[in-house]
Every structure is written in C-alpha cells, then in structure tokens.
Coordinates of C-alpha atoms in Angstrom, one line a residue:
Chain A
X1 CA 105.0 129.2 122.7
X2 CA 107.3 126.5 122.4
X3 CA 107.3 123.3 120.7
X4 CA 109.6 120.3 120.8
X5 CA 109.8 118.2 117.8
X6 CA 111.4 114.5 117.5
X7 CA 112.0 112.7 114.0
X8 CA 112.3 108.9 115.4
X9 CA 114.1 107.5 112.7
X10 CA 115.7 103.9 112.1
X11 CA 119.4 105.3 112.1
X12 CA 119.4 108.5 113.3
X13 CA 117.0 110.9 116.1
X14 CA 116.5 114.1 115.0
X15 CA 115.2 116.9 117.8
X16 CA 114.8 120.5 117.7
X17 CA 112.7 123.5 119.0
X18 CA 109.8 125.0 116.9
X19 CA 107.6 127.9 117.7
X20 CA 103.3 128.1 116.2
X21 CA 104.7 129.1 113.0
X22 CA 106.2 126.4 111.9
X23 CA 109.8 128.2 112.6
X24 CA 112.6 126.1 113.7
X25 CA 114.6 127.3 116.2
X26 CA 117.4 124.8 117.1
X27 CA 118.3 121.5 116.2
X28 CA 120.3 118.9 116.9
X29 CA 120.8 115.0 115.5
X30 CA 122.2 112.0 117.0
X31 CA 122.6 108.2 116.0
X32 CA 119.8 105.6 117.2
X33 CA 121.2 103.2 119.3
X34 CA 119.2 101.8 122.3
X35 CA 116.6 103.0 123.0
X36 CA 117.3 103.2 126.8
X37 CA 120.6 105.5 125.7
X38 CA 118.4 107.3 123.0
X39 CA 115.6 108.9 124.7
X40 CA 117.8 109.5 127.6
X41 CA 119.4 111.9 124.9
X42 CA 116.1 113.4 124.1
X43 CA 115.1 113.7 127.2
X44 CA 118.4 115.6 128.1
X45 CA 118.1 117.7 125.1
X46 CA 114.8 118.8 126.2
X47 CA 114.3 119.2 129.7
X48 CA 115.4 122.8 130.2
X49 CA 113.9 123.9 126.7
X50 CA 110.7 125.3 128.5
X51 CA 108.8 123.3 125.5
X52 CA 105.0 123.4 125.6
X53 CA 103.8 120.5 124.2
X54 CA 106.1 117.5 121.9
X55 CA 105.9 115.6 118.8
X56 CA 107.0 112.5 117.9
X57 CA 107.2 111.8 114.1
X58 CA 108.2 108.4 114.1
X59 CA 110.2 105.1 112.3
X60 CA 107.7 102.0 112.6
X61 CA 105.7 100.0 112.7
X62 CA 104.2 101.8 115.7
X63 CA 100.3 101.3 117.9
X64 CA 98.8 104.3 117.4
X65 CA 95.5 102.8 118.6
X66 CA 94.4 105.1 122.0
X67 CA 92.8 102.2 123.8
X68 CA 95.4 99.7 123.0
X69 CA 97.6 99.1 126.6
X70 CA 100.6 99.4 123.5
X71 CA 99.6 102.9 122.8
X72 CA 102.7 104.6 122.3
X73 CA 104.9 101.7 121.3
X74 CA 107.5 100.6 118.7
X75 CA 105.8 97.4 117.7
X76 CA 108.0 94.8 115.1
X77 CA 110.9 96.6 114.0
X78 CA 114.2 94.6 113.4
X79 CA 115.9 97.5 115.1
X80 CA 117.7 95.9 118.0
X81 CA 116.3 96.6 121.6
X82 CA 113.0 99.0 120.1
X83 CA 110.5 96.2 119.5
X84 CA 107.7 96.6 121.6
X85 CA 109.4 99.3 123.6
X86 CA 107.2 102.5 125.5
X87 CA 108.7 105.0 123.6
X88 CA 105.9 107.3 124.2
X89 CA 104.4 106.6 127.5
X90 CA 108.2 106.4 128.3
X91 CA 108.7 110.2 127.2
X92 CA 105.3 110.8 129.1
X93 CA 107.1 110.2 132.0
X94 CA 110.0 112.1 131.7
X95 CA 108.4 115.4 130.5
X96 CA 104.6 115.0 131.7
X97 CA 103.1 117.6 128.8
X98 CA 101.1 116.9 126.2
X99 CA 102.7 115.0 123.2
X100 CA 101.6 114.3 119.8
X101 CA 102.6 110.6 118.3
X102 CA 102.7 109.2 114.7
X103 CA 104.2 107.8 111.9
X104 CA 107.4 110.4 110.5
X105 CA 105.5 110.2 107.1
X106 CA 101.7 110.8 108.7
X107 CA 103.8 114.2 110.8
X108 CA 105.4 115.1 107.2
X109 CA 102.1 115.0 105.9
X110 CA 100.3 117.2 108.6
X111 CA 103.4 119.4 108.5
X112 CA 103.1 119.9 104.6
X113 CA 99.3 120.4 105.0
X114 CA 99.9 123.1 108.3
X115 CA 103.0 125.1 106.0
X116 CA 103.7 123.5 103.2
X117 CA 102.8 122.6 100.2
X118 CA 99.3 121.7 100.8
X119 CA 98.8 124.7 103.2
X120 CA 95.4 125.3 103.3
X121 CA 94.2 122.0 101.9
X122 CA 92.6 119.5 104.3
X123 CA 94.0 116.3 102.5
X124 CA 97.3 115.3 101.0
X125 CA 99.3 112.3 100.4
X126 CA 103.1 112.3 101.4
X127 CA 105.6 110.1 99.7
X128 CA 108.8 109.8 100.9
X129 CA 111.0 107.8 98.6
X130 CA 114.5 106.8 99.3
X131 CA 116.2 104.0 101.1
X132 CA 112.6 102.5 101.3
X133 CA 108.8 104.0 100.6
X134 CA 106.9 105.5 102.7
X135 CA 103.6 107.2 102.6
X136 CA 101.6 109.7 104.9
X137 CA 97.8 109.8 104.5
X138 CA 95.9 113.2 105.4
X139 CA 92.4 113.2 104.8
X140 CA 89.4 115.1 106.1
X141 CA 91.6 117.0 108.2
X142 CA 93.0 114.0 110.2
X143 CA 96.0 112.2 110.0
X144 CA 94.4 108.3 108.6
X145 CA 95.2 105.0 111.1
X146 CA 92.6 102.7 111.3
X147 CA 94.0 99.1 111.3
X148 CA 97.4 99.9 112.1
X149 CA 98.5 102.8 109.7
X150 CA 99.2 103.5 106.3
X151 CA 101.9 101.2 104.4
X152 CA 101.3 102.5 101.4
X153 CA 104.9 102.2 99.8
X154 CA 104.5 98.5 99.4
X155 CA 101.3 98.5 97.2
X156 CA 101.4 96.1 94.5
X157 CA 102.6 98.0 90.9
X158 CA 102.4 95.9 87.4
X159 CA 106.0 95.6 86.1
X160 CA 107.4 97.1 83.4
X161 CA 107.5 95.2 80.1
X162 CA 111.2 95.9 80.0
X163 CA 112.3 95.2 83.3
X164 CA 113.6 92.3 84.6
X165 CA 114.9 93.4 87.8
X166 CA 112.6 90.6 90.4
X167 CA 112.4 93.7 93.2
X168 CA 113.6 93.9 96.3
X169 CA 111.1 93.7 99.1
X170 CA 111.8 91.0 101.2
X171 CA 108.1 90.6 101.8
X172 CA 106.3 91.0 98.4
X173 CA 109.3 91.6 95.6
X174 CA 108.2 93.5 93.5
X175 CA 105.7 95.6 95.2
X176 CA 106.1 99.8 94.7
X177 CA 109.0 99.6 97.2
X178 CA 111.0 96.5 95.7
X179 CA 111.0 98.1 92.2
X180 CA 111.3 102.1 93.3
X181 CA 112.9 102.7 96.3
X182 CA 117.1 103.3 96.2
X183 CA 118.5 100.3 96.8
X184 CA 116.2 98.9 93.9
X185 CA 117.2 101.2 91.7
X186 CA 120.8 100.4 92.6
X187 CA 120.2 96.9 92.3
X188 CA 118.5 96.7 88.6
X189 CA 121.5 99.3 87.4
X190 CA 124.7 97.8 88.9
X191 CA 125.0 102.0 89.8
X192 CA 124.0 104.5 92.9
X193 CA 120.5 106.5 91.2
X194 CA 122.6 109.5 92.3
X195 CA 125.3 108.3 89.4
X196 CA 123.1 108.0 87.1
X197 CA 123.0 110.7 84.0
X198 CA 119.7 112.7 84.0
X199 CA 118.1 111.2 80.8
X200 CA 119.2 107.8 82.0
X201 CA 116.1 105.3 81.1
X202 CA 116.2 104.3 84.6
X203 CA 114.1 107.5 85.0
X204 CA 111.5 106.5 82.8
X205 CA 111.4 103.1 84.6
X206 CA 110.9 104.9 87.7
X207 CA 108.7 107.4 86.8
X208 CA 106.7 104.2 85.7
X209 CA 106.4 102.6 89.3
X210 CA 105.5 105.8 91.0
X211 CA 103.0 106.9 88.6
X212 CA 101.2 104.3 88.3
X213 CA 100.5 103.9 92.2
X214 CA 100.0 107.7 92.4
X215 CA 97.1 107.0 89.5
X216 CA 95.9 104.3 91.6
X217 CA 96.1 106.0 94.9
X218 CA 94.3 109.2 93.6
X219 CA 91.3 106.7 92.6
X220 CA 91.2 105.2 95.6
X221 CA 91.6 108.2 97.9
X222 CA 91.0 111.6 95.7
X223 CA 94.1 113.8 97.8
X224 CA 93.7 117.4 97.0
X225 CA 97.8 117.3 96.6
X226 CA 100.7 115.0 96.2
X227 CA 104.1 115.4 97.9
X228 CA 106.9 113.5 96.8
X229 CA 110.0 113.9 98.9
X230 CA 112.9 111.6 100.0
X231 CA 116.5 111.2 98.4
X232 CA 115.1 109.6 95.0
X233 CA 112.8 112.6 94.6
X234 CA 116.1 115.0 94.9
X235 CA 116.3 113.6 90.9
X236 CA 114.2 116.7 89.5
X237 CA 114.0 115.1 86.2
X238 CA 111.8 112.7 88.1
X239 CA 108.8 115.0 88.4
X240 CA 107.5 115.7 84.9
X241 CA 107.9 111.9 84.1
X242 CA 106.2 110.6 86.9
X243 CA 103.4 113.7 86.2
X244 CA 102.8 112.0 82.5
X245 CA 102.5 108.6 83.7
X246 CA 100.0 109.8 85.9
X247 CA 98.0 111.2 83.4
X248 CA 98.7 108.2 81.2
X249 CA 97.0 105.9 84.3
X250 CA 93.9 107.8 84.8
X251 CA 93.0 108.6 80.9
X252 CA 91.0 111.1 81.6
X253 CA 88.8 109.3 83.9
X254 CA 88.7 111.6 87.3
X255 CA 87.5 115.1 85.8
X256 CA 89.3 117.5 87.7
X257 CA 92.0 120.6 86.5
X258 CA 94.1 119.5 88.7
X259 CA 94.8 116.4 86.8
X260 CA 95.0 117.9 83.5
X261 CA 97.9 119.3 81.6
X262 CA 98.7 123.1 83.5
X263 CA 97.1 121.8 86.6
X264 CA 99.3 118.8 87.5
X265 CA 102.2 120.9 87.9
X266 CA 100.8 121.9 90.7
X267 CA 99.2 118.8 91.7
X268 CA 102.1 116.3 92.0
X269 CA 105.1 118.6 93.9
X270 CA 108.1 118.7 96.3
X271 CA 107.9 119.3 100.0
X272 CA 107.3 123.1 100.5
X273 CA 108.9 122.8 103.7
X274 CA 111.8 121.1 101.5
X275 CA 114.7 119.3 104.1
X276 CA 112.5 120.7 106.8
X277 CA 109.3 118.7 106.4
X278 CA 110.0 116.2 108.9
X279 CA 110.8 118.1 111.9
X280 CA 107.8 120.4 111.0
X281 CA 105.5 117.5 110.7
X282 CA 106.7 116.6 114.3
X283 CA 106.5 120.5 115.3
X284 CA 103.0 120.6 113.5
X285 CA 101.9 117.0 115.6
X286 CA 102.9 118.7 119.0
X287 CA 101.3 122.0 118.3
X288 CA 97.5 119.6 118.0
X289 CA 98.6 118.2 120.9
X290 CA 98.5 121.5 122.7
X291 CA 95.8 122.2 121.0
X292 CA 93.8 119.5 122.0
X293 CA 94.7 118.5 125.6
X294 CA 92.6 117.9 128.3
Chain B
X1 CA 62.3 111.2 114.5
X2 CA 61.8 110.7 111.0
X3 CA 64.5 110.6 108.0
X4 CA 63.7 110.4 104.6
X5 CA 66.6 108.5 102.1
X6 CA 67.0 108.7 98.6
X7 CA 69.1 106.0 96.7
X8 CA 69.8 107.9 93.4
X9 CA 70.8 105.4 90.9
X10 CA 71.5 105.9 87.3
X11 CA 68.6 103.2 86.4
X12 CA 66.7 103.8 89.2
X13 CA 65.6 105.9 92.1
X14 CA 64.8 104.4 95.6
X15 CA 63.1 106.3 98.4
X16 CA 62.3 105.3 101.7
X17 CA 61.3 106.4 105.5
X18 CA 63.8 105.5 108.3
X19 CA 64.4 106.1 112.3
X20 CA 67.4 107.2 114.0
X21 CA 68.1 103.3 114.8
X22 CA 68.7 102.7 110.8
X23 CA 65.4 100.9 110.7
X24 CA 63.6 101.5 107.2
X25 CA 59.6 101.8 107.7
X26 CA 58.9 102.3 104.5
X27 CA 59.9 102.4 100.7
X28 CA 59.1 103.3 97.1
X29 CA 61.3 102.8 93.8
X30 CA 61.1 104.0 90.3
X31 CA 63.0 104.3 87.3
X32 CA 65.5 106.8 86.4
X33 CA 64.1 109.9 83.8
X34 CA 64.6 113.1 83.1
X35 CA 66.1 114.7 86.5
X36 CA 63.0 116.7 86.4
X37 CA 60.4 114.2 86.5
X38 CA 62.6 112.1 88.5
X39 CA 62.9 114.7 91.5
X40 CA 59.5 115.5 91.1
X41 CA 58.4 112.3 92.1
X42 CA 60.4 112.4 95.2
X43 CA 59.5 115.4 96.3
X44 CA 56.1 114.1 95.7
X45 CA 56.9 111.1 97.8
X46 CA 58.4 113.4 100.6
X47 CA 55.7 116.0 100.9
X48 CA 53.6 114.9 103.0
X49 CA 55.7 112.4 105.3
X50 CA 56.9 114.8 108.0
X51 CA 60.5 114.2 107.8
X52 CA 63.1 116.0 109.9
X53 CA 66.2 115.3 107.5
X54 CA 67.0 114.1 104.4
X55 CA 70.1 111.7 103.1
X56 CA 71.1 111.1 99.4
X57 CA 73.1 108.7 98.2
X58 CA 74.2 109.5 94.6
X59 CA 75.2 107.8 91.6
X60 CA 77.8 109.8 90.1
X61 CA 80.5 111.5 89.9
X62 CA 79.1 114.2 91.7
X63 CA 80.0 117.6 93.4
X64 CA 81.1 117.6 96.5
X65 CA 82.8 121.1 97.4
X66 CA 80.1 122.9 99.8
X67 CA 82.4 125.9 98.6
X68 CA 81.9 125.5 94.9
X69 CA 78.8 127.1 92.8
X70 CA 77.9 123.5 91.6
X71 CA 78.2 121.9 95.2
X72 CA 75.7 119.3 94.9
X73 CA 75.4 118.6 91.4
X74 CA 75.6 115.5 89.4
X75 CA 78.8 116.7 87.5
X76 CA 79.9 114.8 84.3
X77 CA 77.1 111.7 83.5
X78 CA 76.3 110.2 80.0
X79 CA 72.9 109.5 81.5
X80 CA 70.3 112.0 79.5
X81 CA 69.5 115.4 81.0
X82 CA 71.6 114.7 84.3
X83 CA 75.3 116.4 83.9
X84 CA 75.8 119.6 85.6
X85 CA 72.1 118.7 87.0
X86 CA 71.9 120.6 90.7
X87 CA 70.0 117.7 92.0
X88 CA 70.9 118.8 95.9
X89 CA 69.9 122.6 95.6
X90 CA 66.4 121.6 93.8
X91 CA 65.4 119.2 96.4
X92 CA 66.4 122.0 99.3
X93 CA 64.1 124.7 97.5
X94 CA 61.5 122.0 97.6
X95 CA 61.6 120.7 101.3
X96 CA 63.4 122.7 103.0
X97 CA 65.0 120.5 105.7
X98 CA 68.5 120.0 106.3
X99 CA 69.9 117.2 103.2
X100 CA 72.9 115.3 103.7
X101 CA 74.6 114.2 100.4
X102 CA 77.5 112.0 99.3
X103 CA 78.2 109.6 96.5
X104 CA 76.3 106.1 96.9
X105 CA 78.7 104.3 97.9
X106 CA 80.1 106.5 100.8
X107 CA 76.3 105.9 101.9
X108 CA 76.8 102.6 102.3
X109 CA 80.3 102.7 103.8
X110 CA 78.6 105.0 106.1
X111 CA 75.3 103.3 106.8
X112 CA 77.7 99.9 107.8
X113 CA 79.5 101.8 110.1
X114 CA 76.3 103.2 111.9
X115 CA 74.2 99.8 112.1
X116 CA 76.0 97.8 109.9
X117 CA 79.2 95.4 109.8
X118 CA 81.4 98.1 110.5
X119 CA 79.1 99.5 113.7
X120 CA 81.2 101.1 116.0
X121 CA 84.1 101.3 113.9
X122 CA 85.6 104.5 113.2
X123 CA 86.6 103.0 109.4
X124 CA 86.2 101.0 106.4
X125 CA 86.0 100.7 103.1
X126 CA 82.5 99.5 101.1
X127 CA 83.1 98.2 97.7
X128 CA 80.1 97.3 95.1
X129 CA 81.1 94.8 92.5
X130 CA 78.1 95.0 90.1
X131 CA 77.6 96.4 86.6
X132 CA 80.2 98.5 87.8
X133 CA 82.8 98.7 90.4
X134 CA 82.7 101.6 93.5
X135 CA 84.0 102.0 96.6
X136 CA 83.2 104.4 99.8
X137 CA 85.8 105.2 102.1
X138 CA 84.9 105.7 105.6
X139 CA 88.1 106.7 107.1
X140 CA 88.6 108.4 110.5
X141 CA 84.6 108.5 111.2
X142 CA 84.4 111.2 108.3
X143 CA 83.7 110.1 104.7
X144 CA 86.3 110.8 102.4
X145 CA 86.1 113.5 99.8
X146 CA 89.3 115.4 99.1
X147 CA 89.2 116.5 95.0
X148 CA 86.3 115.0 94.1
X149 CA 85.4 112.0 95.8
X150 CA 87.2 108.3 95.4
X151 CA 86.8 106.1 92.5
X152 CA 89.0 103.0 93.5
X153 CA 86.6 101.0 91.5
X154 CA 89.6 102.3 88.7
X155 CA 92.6 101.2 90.3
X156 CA 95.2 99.7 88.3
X157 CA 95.9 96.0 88.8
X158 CA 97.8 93.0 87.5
X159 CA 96.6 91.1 85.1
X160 CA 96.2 87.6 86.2
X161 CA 98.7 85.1 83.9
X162 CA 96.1 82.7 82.7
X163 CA 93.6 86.0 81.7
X164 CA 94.1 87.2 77.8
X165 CA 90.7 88.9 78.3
X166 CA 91.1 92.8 77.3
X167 CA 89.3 94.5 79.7
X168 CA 86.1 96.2 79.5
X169 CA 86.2 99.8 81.0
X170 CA 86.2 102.2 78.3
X171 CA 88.9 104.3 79.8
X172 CA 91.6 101.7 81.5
X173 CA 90.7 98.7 79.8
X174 CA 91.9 96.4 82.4
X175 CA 91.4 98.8 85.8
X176 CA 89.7 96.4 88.4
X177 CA 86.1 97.3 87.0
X178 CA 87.4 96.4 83.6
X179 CA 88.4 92.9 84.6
X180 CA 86.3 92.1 87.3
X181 CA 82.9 94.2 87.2
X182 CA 79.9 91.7 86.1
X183 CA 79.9 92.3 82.1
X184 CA 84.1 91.7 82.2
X185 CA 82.9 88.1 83.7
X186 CA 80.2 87.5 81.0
X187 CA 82.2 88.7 78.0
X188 CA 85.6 87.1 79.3
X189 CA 83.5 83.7 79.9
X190 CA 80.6 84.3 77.1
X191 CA 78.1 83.2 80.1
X192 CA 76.6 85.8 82.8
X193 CA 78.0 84.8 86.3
X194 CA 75.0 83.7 88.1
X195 CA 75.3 80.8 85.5
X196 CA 78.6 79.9 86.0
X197 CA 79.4 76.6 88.7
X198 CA 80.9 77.9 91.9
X199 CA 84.1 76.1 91.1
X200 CA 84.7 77.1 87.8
X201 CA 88.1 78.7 87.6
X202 CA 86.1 82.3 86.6
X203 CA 85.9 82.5 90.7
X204 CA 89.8 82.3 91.1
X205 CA 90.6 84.6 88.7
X206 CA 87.7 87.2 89.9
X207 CA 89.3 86.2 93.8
X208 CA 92.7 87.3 91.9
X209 CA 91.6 90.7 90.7
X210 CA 89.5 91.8 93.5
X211 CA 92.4 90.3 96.3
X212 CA 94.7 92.4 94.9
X213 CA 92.9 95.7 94.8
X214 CA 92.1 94.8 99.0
X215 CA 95.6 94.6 99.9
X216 CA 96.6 97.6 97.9
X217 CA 93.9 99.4 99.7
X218 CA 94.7 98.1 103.3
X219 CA 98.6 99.0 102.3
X220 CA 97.6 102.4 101.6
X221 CA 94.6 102.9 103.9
X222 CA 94.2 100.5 106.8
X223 CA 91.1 100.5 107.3
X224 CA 89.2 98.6 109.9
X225 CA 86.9 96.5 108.2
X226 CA 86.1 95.9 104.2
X227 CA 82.4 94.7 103.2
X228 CA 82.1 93.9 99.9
X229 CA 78.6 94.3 98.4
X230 CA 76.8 94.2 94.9
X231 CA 75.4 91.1 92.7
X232 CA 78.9 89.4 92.1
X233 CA 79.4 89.2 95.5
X234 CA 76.4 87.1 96.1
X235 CA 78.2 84.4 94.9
X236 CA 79.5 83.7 98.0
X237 CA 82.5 81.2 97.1
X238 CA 84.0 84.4 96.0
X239 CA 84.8 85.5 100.2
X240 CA 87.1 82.6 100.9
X241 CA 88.5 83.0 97.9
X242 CA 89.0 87.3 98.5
X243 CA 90.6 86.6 101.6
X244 CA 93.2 84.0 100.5
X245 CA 94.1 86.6 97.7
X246 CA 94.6 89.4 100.1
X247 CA 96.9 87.3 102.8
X248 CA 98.8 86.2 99.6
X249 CA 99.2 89.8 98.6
X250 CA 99.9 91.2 101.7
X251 CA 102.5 88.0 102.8
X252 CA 102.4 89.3 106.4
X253 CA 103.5 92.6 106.3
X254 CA 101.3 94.5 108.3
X255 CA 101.3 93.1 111.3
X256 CA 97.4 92.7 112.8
X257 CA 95.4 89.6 114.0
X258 CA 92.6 91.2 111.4
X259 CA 94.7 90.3 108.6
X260 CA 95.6 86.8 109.5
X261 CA 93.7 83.0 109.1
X262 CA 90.9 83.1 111.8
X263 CA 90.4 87.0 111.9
X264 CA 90.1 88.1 108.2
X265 CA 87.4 86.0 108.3
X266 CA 85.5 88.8 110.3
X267 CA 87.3 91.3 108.2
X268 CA 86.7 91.3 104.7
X269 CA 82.7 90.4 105.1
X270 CA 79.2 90.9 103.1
X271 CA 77.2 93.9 104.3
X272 CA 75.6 93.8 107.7
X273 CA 72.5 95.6 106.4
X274 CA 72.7 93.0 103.4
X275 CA 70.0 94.6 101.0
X276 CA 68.9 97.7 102.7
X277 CA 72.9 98.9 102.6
X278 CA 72.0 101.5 100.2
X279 CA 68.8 102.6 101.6
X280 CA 70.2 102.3 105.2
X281 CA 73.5 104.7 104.1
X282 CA 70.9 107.4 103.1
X283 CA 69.3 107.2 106.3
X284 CA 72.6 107.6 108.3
X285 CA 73.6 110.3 106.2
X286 CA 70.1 112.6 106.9
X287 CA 70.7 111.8 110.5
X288 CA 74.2 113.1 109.9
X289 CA 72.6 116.4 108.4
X290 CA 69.8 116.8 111.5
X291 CA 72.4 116.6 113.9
X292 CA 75.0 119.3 112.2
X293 CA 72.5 121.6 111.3
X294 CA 72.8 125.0 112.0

C-alpha cells in the first residue's frame, strides 16, 4: 500500500510517498505561494503515484470540526491568498480517496506515537520549537480538537527574575512563544541561538520557559511522553536543563518514575522519527484515513 | 435499569441509585474511615438494591492502568489506612457487576457531558475550586488518563502584582490551588470567603488566578466548554469576573465566537447538574461500564 503525505507549511509544502511502515519512499519540497499554484503542484506530484489514501499535516489555524460547511479550510492565516481557502475539500476533488487532515504538529504527534518515540504509548505531547511554538496533543488514542485545536505554544509562562526581554508575541508578549521561540531568543541576545556558545546562560533562561509549561502541561494533561523537536531543540544542551526545571516545577507532586531522576531521561525526548517526524505524522494521518473510510 | 454511584471523598463517602437518564432516585452519605469499614458500608448499601452497574468517582490520586497490579487502587493518600488501598478490586469481589472508575473529578467532567452543561459535547474541562483545586478532562468523548491521571489543579501561574500572599500548597506554594483554593482566600484575607462582600478586591484577584489557568488550558486543550464547580464558585460574582480574565489572557488569539463577549458567557459556566454533579458523574460512569462490558 501506498500513502501520500503533505506537510502544509507557511513557507514551504513538503510531499512525499510512504508505505504502512512508516517508510518514506520519495520526497520532494517546494515553496508556498498561492494556494491555487500550490496544490496544483501537489496535485501534479501525486496523481500518478497510485497513493491509497493522503495526509495533510498542516500550517494553521485550520476547521477541523466535521460538521462545519469550513471543514477542511485554512481559516485566519496572514498568509496571502490561504485564508479561508478549501484546501481539503479542494484536494478531495482532485484525488477523490480518503484523506486524513490536521494540524502539522497534531500529525507529528500521531506520527511519533505510530513510530516514534512514543511508539506504543496512546498519549504524547509534541513540541515543536523554532521560528514559533507549536504543540500537538495525543491523548486516549486520538489526536485532541475540540474548540478549534491545540495552541498550546502561547500558554502564559511567569518570567524570569532576570530577564527583561518584554517577549515577542504580537498577541500576548510574553506568553511561552514570545519568550522561547527563535526569534525571541534572538531578540533578548542581540545573536542567532544557533551562535550562541553551549553553556551560554541563555540556555538556562530557556530551559526555564519550556520547563515550566512542560510542568504545567503534565498537570493539566498527564502525557505518557514528551517530544520536543523544532530548530531550538537541535541545541542538545537544552534537554537536561529543561528536564531539571521540570522536576523543579512539579516538586515531587505527580508520583510517577517517569518523573523522577533515571526516568525523565526517557520522559522528556527528541523526535524518534528525528527530521522525519513531520512527513510521518502526515503518512501516519493518511494511513487512519484508510483505515477508517467508509 | 438501575446504576448504583459512589462519590468517594476523602471526608466523606456518598452513595446513591440512578437511571440511564442521569436521574438520582436515591442517596445515602457518611463519613470517611478506615477503607474497611467504609466499603463495608457500601457494599451494605448496594446489596440488596439490584443494580446492573456500578460508577466511582474517587478522591485521589488513584490507579488508573487496567494493565498494572494496583489498577484501581487509591495510590499515595495521607488519609489513614487508604494508600495502596485496592478499593476497585474489593468492591468487584463483593458485587460482582461490572464497576466503572475514574478520579472524581473526571466523574463530573463526565456526568456534565452526559446530562449536564456540556451534554452532547464531545469535550470539556470540570474544575472544583474548593478546599482544594481539581480538574477532569473530558477530551475527545474519552476521559483523559495518560500517566496517571491530570492534576491541573497544580499548574503554575503568575502571581498577581498587588498579591504578597505565599501560597498555601505544601508542594508549589503558589500553584493555582496554592493561591486560589478556599483556605489561600481565608489565610491571604484572615476572613473565610463566604464572609467577604462580593466586591471586595479578594474576587478580582481570585478572577486573576483562576482566568489565567482557563486560557492556559484552552491554549493547550480547546476544549468545548469549562464548568467550574465547588464552594468558591458559588460566589457567583466570580463568573463575570473568570471570563474577563480569560478574554484578557487569551487577547483574541484563538479565533472562536465561544471565546468572545456574548458567547463565553455560555462557555465558561456553573455545572448543569449544580449539586448532584458528583453523584450524577458516578452514575454516567456505571452506565459507561454496563455498556462496555464484556
């Protein structure tokens, strides 16, 4: 069987070919422009592939409510020409098999939890943290939505006592993304996080953002893993810091090895699916679209 | 059909008689002893009632795992006789129907999305702002479990400018239930809260804490509909005040009429089943267990 697998993003589409396993076959990338011009590429890139099902991982805000007549769309995005556009119904058309449609993070999530690093596990949370945050929610076995979907990068942090940096979220400031994300990071240094030396005490300050709403997110929701991927994450160093001020968070509080010393190592981890997680969450999306159509 | 509930509370233990419609026909409380006393008296109340299912709602934390040896335990409790107590497997020897069981306030998230003011919703999120602060999460029409089960009574928030109170949870300090549970509003005020005027500034600052937590959670979670139950929020100044606080948290960013003036309103609301919540939750989660037993 073959699956065809889309990562939607803001600047760029990614598409490629995926079999059951997970396997990626072929691949190919291109930049987003329109969106007339765009899925007219992915639509040519497909339609002799012999693809069984699709999925859609994809940039947002999208309706991923069923019985909404916007089921399927690109809803608010400052993206030129993709607010409010079809872009699932309008791949419906074009390839008339079943396709599976989220968020990129919700797919990196399910694609973590199908091959990954949560194999096995029927909930995980997946963080993305680069240019912005994002977060994927996978509990019970489902991919969350509810409202709209999860936004969890811009949940509201306590600062720092040492940093003054006001954050860079045009909505909220200083929420999660505003004070952890790149271009913050960029911002409050006067330097690229990718410049910076390894035991730079912007790592620390990091580290403090992102534990702290991991700690507050593993109250809230109780994952069975954490994944933290994105361009930020690519600092290593990162890990064992933000695994402390986790710790530091909960005190003790939620009684579980996982949480301890020993066990947070393998709590709190990169994508196991590493560069690949995206287009095997969109792989993994299409092959429960398969799985599940009429 | 008949379906007996249990509301097992650390002080005390409720047990009642419900219907597949949520209705609750009859009820008994008493105190909370010994587990063995305790559970012998609801056995004895059971007995002879000719009930199909059972539901328990469970104070807490408590074992969740159906695949772990202590599945259905109360785990780690301070309350005399009760840790590692397998409340769940005694009360199967003894009746031998089919039990469903879940932490107390996943009851309630549940028993507000059968019959209550989340009916028909497939999520939502039931806090308790008493003595203590929990919350159920209802998410995807399964109740959430994942490592243990949630605890977002814990989360970290800000602390509010004007507030030089320390906080009162003896593992955060200043976690919501540390700043905004009922004894962190009569120790920060020297006054219980029932005695304080609905416009004395202690409402703002409780509006502050519990706001914030709300539009962390919808960031993260997005669910459907928040009810907010337990004694502080009988002061019902406190809803307007909630709402405000979440808007001014989430400053628009997820886009949905729920979320704005005129539909939060109907979003962030008291429970439907109003008193019975708990009870009700108990009944919804038997029916649960009848209908998925083996």
């Amino acid at each position: 069987m073959l699956i065809g697998a889309v990562e939607a993003g803001g600047t760029k589409f990614v598409c490629g070919i995926g079999n059951e396993e997970g396997e990626a076959l072929d691949r190919i990338s291109f930049p987003t422009e329109y969106p007339e011009k765009t899925l007219a590429q992915v639509v040519d890139y497909f339609k002799d592939k012999g693809i069984d099902a699709l999925g859609i991982g994809s940039f947002g805000p999208i309706n991923l409510n069923p019985s909404s007549a916007q089921y399927g769309y690109v809803t608010t995005t400052p993206k030129p020409g993709w607010s409010n556009y079809p872009v699932l119904p309008e791949l419906k058309k074009a390839l008339n098999i079943p396709i599976g449609w989220d968020t990129d993070v919700n797919a990196a999530a399910l694609g973590e939890a199908t091959w990954g690093a949560a194999k096995g596990l029927d909930s995980c949370l997946y963080y993305t943290i680069g240019t912005g945050v994002g977060v994927g929610v996978y509990a019970e076995g489902r991919m969350v939505h509810g409202l709209v979907h999860p936004e969890g990068g811009h949940v509201l942090t306590r600062r720092h006592p040492e940093d003054t940096y006001e954050g860079k979220c045009p909505y909220h400031g200083d929420c999660l993304e505003g004070m952890a994300a790149g271009p913050a990071i960029e911002a409050r240094w006067k330097v690229k996080g990718s410049e910076l030396p390894v035991d730079h005490p912007a790592w620390e300050m990091e580290a403090y953002y992102i534990g702290q709403a991991l700690a507050s997110a593993i109250l809230l929701l109780s994952p069975k893993k954490i994944i933290l991927g994105g361009g930020v994450m690519h600092q290593r160093q990162l890990f064992p810091l933000v695994r402390e001020q986790v710790m530091s968070g909960l005190k003790g509080y939620v009684a579980s090895a996982a949480l301890e010393a020993g066990g947070i190592d393998d709590y709190i981890v990169p994508p196991g699916l590493g560069d690949n997680a995206g287009l095997c969450g969109s792989i993994a999306l299409g092959l429960r679209a398969y799985q599940s159509r009429a």
